[in-house]
mmCIF file with all atom_site columns, C-alpha atoms in Angstrom:
data_model
loop_
_atom_site.group_PDB
_atom_site.id
_atom_site.type_symbol
_atom_site.label_atom_id
_atom_site.label_alt_id
_atom_site.label_comp_id
_atom_site.label_asym_id
_atom_site.label_entity_id
_atom_site.label_seq_id
_atom_site.pdbx_PDB_ins_code
_atom_site.Cartn_x
_atom_site.Cartn_y
_atom_site.Cartn_z
_atom_site.occupancy
_atom_site.B_iso_or_equiv
_atom_site.pdbx_formal_charge
_atom_site.auth_seq_id
_atom_site.auth_comp_id
_atom_site.auth_asym_id
_atom_site.auth_atom_id
_atom_site.pdbx_PDB_model_num
ATOM 1   C CA . MET A 1 1   ? -1.635  13.764  11.700  1.00 0.00 ? 8   MET A CA 1
ATOM 2   C CA . HIS A 1 2   ? 1.990   13.720  11.390  1.00 0.00 ? 9   HIS A CA 1
ATOM 3   C CA . ILE A 1 3   ? 2.468   10.051  13.305  1.00 0.00 ? 10  ILE A CA 1
ATOM 4   C CA . LEU A 1 4   ? -0.352  8.741   10.925  1.00 0.00 ? 11  LEU A CA 1
ATOM 5   C CA . THR A 1 5   ? 1.184   10.367  7.770   1.00 0.00 ? 12  THR A CA 1
ATOM 6   C CA . SER A 1 6   ? 4.750   8.705   8.446   1.00 0.00 ? 13  SER A CA 1
ATOM 7   C CA . ARG A 1 7   ? 3.320   5.563   8.890   1.00 0.00 ? 14  ARG A CA 1
ATOM 8   C CA . VAL A 1 8   ? 1.228   5.169   6.176   1.00 0.00 ? 15  VAL A CA 1
ATOM 9   C CA . GLY A 1 9   ? 4.061   4.270   3.764   1.00 0.00 ? 16  GLY A CA 1
ATOM 10  C CA . GLU A 1 10  ? 3.003   3.157   0.292   1.00 0.00 ? 17  GLU A CA 1
ATOM 11  C CA . HIS A 1 11  ? -0.629  2.435   1.349   1.00 0.00 ? 18  HIS A CA 1
ATOM 12  C CA . ASN A 1 12  ? -3.555  4.591   2.176   1.00 0.00 ? 19  ASN A CA 1
ATOM 13  C CA . ALA A 1 13  ? -4.241  3.693   5.530   1.00 0.00 ? 20  ALA A CA 1
ATOM 14  C CA . VAL A 1 14  ? -2.764  2.722   8.850   1.00 0.00 ? 21  VAL A CA 1
ATOM 15  C CA . VAL A 1 15  ? -4.151  0.215   11.055  1.00 0.00 ? 22  VAL A CA 1
ATOM 16  C CA . ILE A 1 16  ? -2.973  0.729   14.656  1.00 0.00 ? 23  ILE A CA 1
ATOM 17  C CA . SER A 1 17  ? -4.588  0.383   18.124  1.00 0.00 ? 24  SER A CA 1
ATOM 18  C CA . GLN A 1 18  ? -5.228  3.622   20.287  1.00 0.00 ? 25  GLN A CA 1
ATOM 19  C CA . LYS A 1 19  ? -2.986  2.449   22.861  1.00 0.00 ? 26  LYS A CA 1
ATOM 20  C CA . ASN A 1 20  ? 0.367   2.048   20.619  1.00 0.00 ? 27  ASN A CA 1
ATOM 21  C CA . LEU A 1 21  ? -0.995  5.425   18.835  1.00 0.00 ? 28  LEU A CA 1
ATOM 22  C CA . ALA A 1 22  ? -0.877  6.912   22.298  1.00 0.00 ? 29  ALA A CA 1
ATOM 23  C CA . ARG A 1 23  ? 2.852   5.386   22.653  1.00 0.00 ? 30  ARG A CA 1
ATOM 24  C CA . LEU A 1 24  ? 3.967   6.843   19.371  1.00 0.00 ? 31  LEU A CA 1
ATOM 25  C CA . MET A 1 25  ? 2.469   10.164  20.288  1.00 0.00 ? 32  MET A CA 1
ATOM 26  C CA . ASP A 1 26  ? 3.719   10.134  23.819  1.00 0.00 ? 33  ASP A CA 1
ATOM 27  C CA . ALA A 1 27  ? 0.412   11.156  25.023  1.00 0.00 ? 34  ALA A CA 1
ATOM 28  C CA . HIS A 1 28  ? -2.640  9.498   26.995  1.00 0.00 ? 35  HIS A CA 1
ATOM 29  C CA . VAL A 1 29  ? -5.508  7.524   25.107  1.00 0.00 ? 36  VAL A CA 1
ATOM 30  C CA . ASN A 1 30  ? -7.930  10.272  25.719  1.00 0.00 ? 37  ASN A CA 1
ATOM 31  C CA . THR A 1 31  ? -5.398  12.563  23.986  1.00 0.00 ? 38  THR A CA 1
ATOM 32  C CA . VAL A 1 32  ? -5.363  10.427  21.030  1.00 0.00 ? 39  VAL A CA 1
ATOM 33  C CA . LYS A 1 33  ? -9.512  10.005  20.845  1.00 0.00 ? 40  LYS A CA 1
ATOM 34  C CA . LYS A 1 34  ? -9.736  14.002  21.003  1.00 0.00 ? 41  LYS A CA 1
ATOM 35  C CA . ALA A 1 35  ? -7.136  14.297  18.012  1.00 0.00 ? 42  ALA A CA 1
ATOM 36  C CA . VAL A 1 36  ? -8.442  11.503  15.776  1.00 0.00 ? 43  VAL A CA 1
ATOM 37  C CA . ARG A 1 37  ? -12.050 13.055  16.249  1.00 0.00 ? 44  ARG A CA 1
ATOM 38  C CA . LEU A 1 38  ? -10.988 16.209  15.217  1.00 0.00 ? 45  LEU A CA 1
ATOM 39  C CA . LEU A 1 39  ? -8.906  14.951  12.420  1.00 0.00 ? 46  LEU A CA 1
ATOM 40  C CA . SER A 1 40  ? -12.108 13.063  11.395  1.00 0.00 ? 47  SER A CA 1
ATOM 41  C CA . ASP A 1 41  ? -14.373 16.187  11.745  1.00 0.00 ? 48  ASP A CA 1
ATOM 42  C CA . ASP A 1 42  ? -12.311 18.242  9.610   1.00 0.00 ? 49  ASP A CA 1
ATOM 43  C CA . ASN A 1 43  ? -12.290 15.483  6.925   1.00 0.00 ? 50  ASN A CA 1
ATOM 44  C CA . TRP A 1 44  ? -8.044  15.131  7.111   1.00 0.00 ? 51  TRP A CA 1
ATOM 45  C CA . ILE A 1 45  ? -8.745  11.587  7.816   1.00 0.00 ? 52  ILE A CA 1
ATOM 46  C CA . GLU A 1 46  ? -11.731 8.497   7.934   1.00 0.00 ? 53  GLU A CA 1
ATOM 47  C CA . VAL A 1 47  ? -11.818 6.398   10.833  1.00 0.00 ? 54  VAL A CA 1
ATOM 48  C CA . ARG A 1 48  ? -13.055 2.659   10.121  1.00 0.00 ? 55  ARG A CA 1
ATOM 49  C CA . GLN A 1 49  ? -13.323 0.669   13.406  1.00 0.00 ? 56  GLN A CA 1
ATOM 50  C CA . ILE A 1 50  ? -11.637 -2.956  13.155  1.00 0.00 ? 57  ILE A CA 1
ATOM 51  C CA . GLY A 1 51  ? -13.752 -5.627  15.319  1.00 0.00 ? 58  GLY A CA 1
ATOM 52  C CA . ASP A 1 52  ? -16.556 -4.729  17.784  1.00 0.00 ? 59  ASP A CA 1
ATOM 53  C CA . ARG A 1 53  ? -14.579 -2.763  20.750  1.00 0.00 ? 60  ARG A CA 1
ATOM 54  C CA . GLY A 1 54  ? -13.478 0.322   18.671  1.00 0.00 ? 61  GLY A CA 1
ATOM 55  C CA . THR A 1 55  ? -10.072 0.063   20.387  1.00 0.00 ? 62  THR A CA 1
ATOM 56  C CA . VAL A 1 56  ? -7.995  -0.817  17.030  1.00 0.00 ? 63  VAL A CA 1
ATOM 57  C CA . ASN A 1 57  ? -8.866  1.531   14.085  1.00 0.00 ? 64  ASN A CA 1
ATOM 58  C CA . ALA A 1 58  ? -7.687  1.544   10.506  1.00 0.00 ? 65  ALA A CA 1
ATOM 59  C CA . TYR A 1 59  ? -7.212  5.507   9.442   1.00 0.00 ? 66  TYR A CA 1
ATOM 60  C CA . LEU A 1 60  ? -7.666  6.593   6.032   1.00 0.00 ? 67  LEU A CA 1
ATOM 61  C CA . LEU A 1 61  ? -5.583  9.324   4.737   1.00 0.00 ? 68  LEU A CA 1
ATOM 62  C CA . ASN A 1 62  ? -5.461  9.652   1.318   1.00 0.00 ? 69  ASN A CA 1
ATOM 63  C CA . ASP A 1 63  ? -9.078  8.332   -0.130  1.00 0.00 ? 70  ASP A CA 1
ATOM 64  C CA . ARG A 1 64  ? -12.417 6.934   0.252   1.00 0.00 ? 71  ARG A CA 1
ATOM 65  C CA . VAL A 1 65  ? -12.928 3.513   1.501   1.00 0.00 ? 72  VAL A CA 1
ATOM 66  C CA . VAL A 1 66  ? -14.488 1.313   -1.263  1.00 0.00 ? 73  VAL A CA 1
ATOM 67  C CA . TRP A 1 67  ? -17.742 -0.156  -0.339  1.00 0.00 ? 74  TRP A CA 1
ATOM 68  C CA . ILE A 1 68  ? -18.188 -3.472  -2.107  1.00 0.00 ? 75  ILE A CA 1
ATOM 69  C CA . GLY A 1 69  ? -21.743 -4.752  -2.673  1.00 0.00 ? 76  GLY A CA 1
ATOM 70  C CA . ALA A 1 70  ? -23.237 -7.564  -0.579  1.00 0.00 ? 77  ALA A CA 1
ATOM 71  C CA . ARG A 1 71  ? -21.713 -10.934 -1.512  1.00 0.00 ? 78  ARG A CA 1
ATOM 72  C CA . ASP A 1 72  ? -23.400 -13.839 0.482   1.00 0.00 ? 79  ASP A CA 1
ATOM 73  C CA . GLY A 1 73  ? -24.893 -11.005 2.614   1.00 0.00 ? 80  GLY A CA 1
ATOM 74  C CA . LEU A 1 74  ? -21.772 -9.314  3.592   1.00 0.00 ? 81  LEU A CA 1
ATOM 75  C CA . ARG A 1 75  ? -21.036 -5.892  2.507   1.00 0.00 ? 82  ARG A CA 1
ATOM 76  C CA . TYR A 1 76  ? -16.973 -5.213  2.848   1.00 0.00 ? 83  TYR A CA 1
ATOM 77  C CA . SER A 1 77  ? -14.572 -2.403  2.100   1.00 0.00 ? 84  SER A CA 1
ATOM 78  C CA . LEU A 1 78  ? -11.189 -3.012  0.574   1.00 0.00 ? 85  LEU A CA 1
ATOM 79  C CA . PHE A 1 79  ? -8.206  -0.876  1.030   1.00 0.00 ? 86  PHE A CA 1
ATOM 80  C CA . SER A 1 80  ? -4.228  -1.499  1.861   1.00 0.00 ? 87  SER A CA 1
ATOM 81  C CA . ALA A 1 81  ? -2.947  -0.431  4.755   1.00 0.00 ? 88  ALA A CA 1
ATOM 82  C CA . GLN A 1 82  ? 0.287   -0.503  7.178   1.00 0.00 ? 89  GLN A CA 1
ATOM 83  C CA . ILE A 1 83  ? -0.555  -2.490  10.022  1.00 0.00 ? 90  ILE A CA 1
ATOM 84  C CA . ILE A 1 84  ? 1.189   -1.634  13.411  1.00 0.00 ? 91  ILE A CA 1
ATOM 85  C CA . ILE A 1 85  ? 0.952   -4.289  16.687  1.00 0.00 ? 92  ILE A CA 1
ATOM 86  C CA . SER A 1 86  ? 2.873   -4.277  19.920  1.00 0.00 ? 93  SER A CA 1
ATOM 87  C CA . ALA A 1 87  ? 3.609   -7.471  21.278  1.00 0.00 ? 94  ALA A CA 1
ATOM 88  C CA . ASP A 1 88  ? 1.999   -6.839  24.909  1.00 0.00 ? 95  ASP A CA 1
ATOM 89  C CA . GLU A 1 89  ? -1.276  -6.654  22.440  1.00 0.00 ? 96  GLU A CA 1
ATOM 90  C CA . GLN A 1 90  ? -0.984  -10.226 21.535  1.00 0.00 ? 97  GLN A CA 1
ATOM 91  C CA . ALA A 1 91  ? -2.685  -13.097 23.307  1.00 0.00 ? 98  ALA A CA 1
ATOM 92  C CA . ASP A 1 92  ? 0.460   -15.440 22.690  1.00 0.00 ? 99  ASP A CA 1
ATOM 93  C CA . ILE A 1 93  ? 2.854   -12.979 23.979  1.00 0.00 ? 100 ILE A CA 1
ATOM 94  C CA . GLU A 1 94  ? 4.869   -15.783 25.971  1.00 0.00 ? 101 GLU A CA 1
ATOM 95  C CA . GLN A 1 95  ? 5.096   -17.718 22.396  1.00 0.00 ? 102 GLN A CA 1
ATOM 96  C CA . LEU A 1 96  ? 6.368   -15.105 20.132  1.00 0.00 ? 103 LEU A CA 1
ATOM 97  C CA . GLY A 1 97  ? 9.593   -15.707 18.445  1.00 0.00 ? 104 GLY A CA 1
ATOM 98  C CA . ASN A 1 98  ? 9.537   -19.171 19.109  1.00 0.00 ? 105 ASN A CA 1
ATOM 99  C CA . GLN A 1 99  ? 6.283   -20.195 16.629  1.00 0.00 ? 106 GLN A CA 1
ATOM 100 C CA . LYS A 1 100 ? 6.705   -22.798 14.320  1.00 0.00 ? 107 LYS A CA 1
ATOM 101 C CA . PRO A 1 101 ? 7.584   -21.678 10.580  1.00 0.00 ? 108 PRO A CA 1
ATOM 102 C CA . LEU A 1 102 ? 4.724   -21.050 8.795   1.00 0.00 ? 109 LEU A CA 1
ATOM 103 C CA . ARG A 1 103 ? 4.122   -23.496 5.566   1.00 0.00 ? 110 ARG A CA 1
ATOM 104 C CA . SER A 1 104 ? 4.876   -22.356 2.222   1.00 0.00 ? 111 SER A CA 1
ATOM 105 C CA . LEU A 1 105 ? 1.868   -21.623 -0.207  1.00 0.00 ? 112 LEU A CA 1
ATOM 106 C CA . PRO A 1 106 ? 2.345   -24.198 -3.364  1.00 0.00 ? 113 PRO A CA 1
ATOM 107 C CA . ARG A 1 107 ? 3.052   -22.422 -6.624  1.00 0.00 ? 114 ARG A CA 1
ATOM 108 C CA . VAL A 1 108 ? -0.467  -22.407 -9.100  1.00 0.00 ? 115 VAL A CA 1
ATOM 109 C CA . GLY A 1 109 ? 0.542   -22.840 -12.427 1.00 0.00 ? 116 GLY A CA 1
ATOM 110 C CA . GLU A 1 110 ? 3.327   -23.240 -14.864 1.00 0.00 ? 117 GLU A CA 1
ATOM 111 C CA . LEU A 1 111 ? 6.372   -21.251 -14.550 1.00 0.00 ? 118 LEU A CA 1
ATOM 112 C CA . GLN A 1 112 ? 8.179   -20.353 -17.710 1.00 0.00 ? 119 GLN A CA 1
ATOM 113 C CA . THR A 1 113 ? 11.978  -21.139 -17.729 1.00 0.00 ? 120 THR A CA 1
ATOM 114 C CA . PRO A 1 114 ? 13.517  -18.905 -20.668 1.00 0.00 ? 121 PRO A CA 1
ATOM 115 C CA . SER A 1 115 ? 16.143  -20.938 -22.874 1.00 0.00 ? 122 SER A CA 1
ATOM 116 C CA . GLY A 1 116 ? 17.805  -20.695 -26.012 1.00 0.00 ? 123 GLY A CA 1
ATOM 117 C CA . PRO A 1 117 ? 18.804  -17.512 -27.905 1.00 0.00 ? 124 PRO A CA 1
ATOM 118 C CA . GLY A 1 118 ? 15.486  -15.833 -28.020 1.00 0.00 ? 125 GLY A CA 1
ATOM 119 C CA . LEU A 1 119 ? 13.858  -13.692 -30.485 1.00 0.00 ? 126 LEU A CA 1
ATOM 120 C CA . PRO A 1 120 ? 15.152  -10.096 -31.753 1.00 0.00 ? 127 PRO A CA 1
ATOM 121 C CA . PRO A 1 121 ? 13.173  -7.381  -30.621 1.00 0.00 ? 128 PRO A CA 1
ATOM 122 C CA . PRO A 1 122 ? 10.100  -6.104  -32.482 1.00 0.00 ? 129 PRO A CA 1
ATOM 123 C CA . SER A 1 123 ? 10.336  -3.426  -34.929 1.00 0.00 ? 130 SER A CA 1
ATOM 124 C CA . GLU A 1 124 ? 8.086   -1.452  -36.616 1.00 0.00 ? 131 GLU A CA 1
ATOM 125 C CA . PRO A 1 125 ? 8.245   0.753   -39.741 1.00 0.00 ? 132 PRO A CA 1
ATOM 126 C CA . SER A 1 126 ? 8.288   4.635   -39.070 1.00 0.00 ? 133 SER A CA 1
ATOM 127 C CA . LEU A 1 127 ? 4.669   6.141   -39.455 1.00 0.00 ? 134 LEU A CA 1
ATOM 128 C CA . PRO A 1 128 ? 4.412   8.081   -42.932 1.00 0.00 ? 135 PRO A CA 1
ATOM 129 C CA . GLY A 1 129 ? 5.618   11.462  -42.233 1.00 0.00 ? 136 GLY A CA 1
ATOM 130 C CA . MET A 1 130 ? 7.143   10.701  -39.063 1.00 0.00 ? 137 MET A CA 1
ATOM 131 C CA . GLU A 1 131 ? 10.647  9.060   -40.134 1.00 0.00 ? 138 GLU A CA 1
ATOM 132 C CA . THR A 1 132 ? 13.444  9.784   -38.054 1.00 0.00 ? 139 THR A CA 1
ATOM 133 C CA . ASP A 1 133 ? 16.145  12.147  -39.513 1.00 0.00 ? 140 ASP A CA 1
ATOM 134 C CA . LEU A 1 134 ? 19.317  10.177  -38.968 1.00 0.00 ? 141 LEU A CA 1
ATOM 135 C CA . PRO A 1 135 ? 22.801  11.637  -40.471 1.00 0.00 ? 142 PRO A CA 1
ATOM 136 C CA . SER A 1 136 ? 23.626  9.965   -43.681 1.00 0.00 ? 143 SER A CA 1
ATOM 137 C CA . ALA A 1 137 ? 26.576  7.854   -43.953 1.00 0.00 ? 144 ALA A CA 1
ATOM 138 C CA . ARG A 1 138 ? 27.034  8.408   -47.777 1.00 0.00 ? 145 ARG A CA 1
ATOM 139 C CA . HIS A 1 139 ? 29.788  10.887  -48.979 1.00 0.00 ? 146 HIS A CA 1
ATOM 140 C CA . ASP A 1 140 ? 28.627  13.533  -51.704 1.00 0.00 ? 147 ASP A CA 1
ATOM 141 C CA . THR A 1 141 ? 30.221  12.757  -54.868 1.00 0.00 ? 148 THR A CA 1
ATOM 142 C CA . ASN A 1 142 ? 30.326  16.487  -55.759 1.00 0.00 ? 149 ASN A CA 1
ATOM 143 C CA . GLU A 1 143 ? 32.711  17.458  -52.737 1.00 0.00 ? 150 GLU A CA 1
ATOM 144 C CA . VAL A 1 144 ? 35.748  18.811  -53.429 1.00 0.00 ? 151 VAL A CA 1
ATOM 145 C CA . LYS A 1 145 ? 38.750  16.925  -52.402 1.00 0.00 ? 152 LYS A CA 1
#
């Protein structure tokens, strides 16, 4: 649980293979499977399988998965996750670090460029009975000098 919690970051889930989870735990994959089953059975985490082999899972720690209704016949869930992969799990391991840069996505819509002096900040009058109690800047004329 500590390994998963430390990897969640600002998300509610961690996506990691059992192989990499075993590496982080310094344990055997069977130990990982037992630990995950225990955490899941005790409702500490929810496990969602990624793909059809079951060796890569999303481990949800902080809330339930939201299942979205069918769209084009596909029912899906939506959550944010920290994703942890290792180089040796990649089919193109020999090419890692030597790939061509990805293309930049074009910007959609207009960008506003601020210019000029701008407007003063908005102000509203006080609500009746809620006026601020500011100190007076006047001098009392009855004051003895």
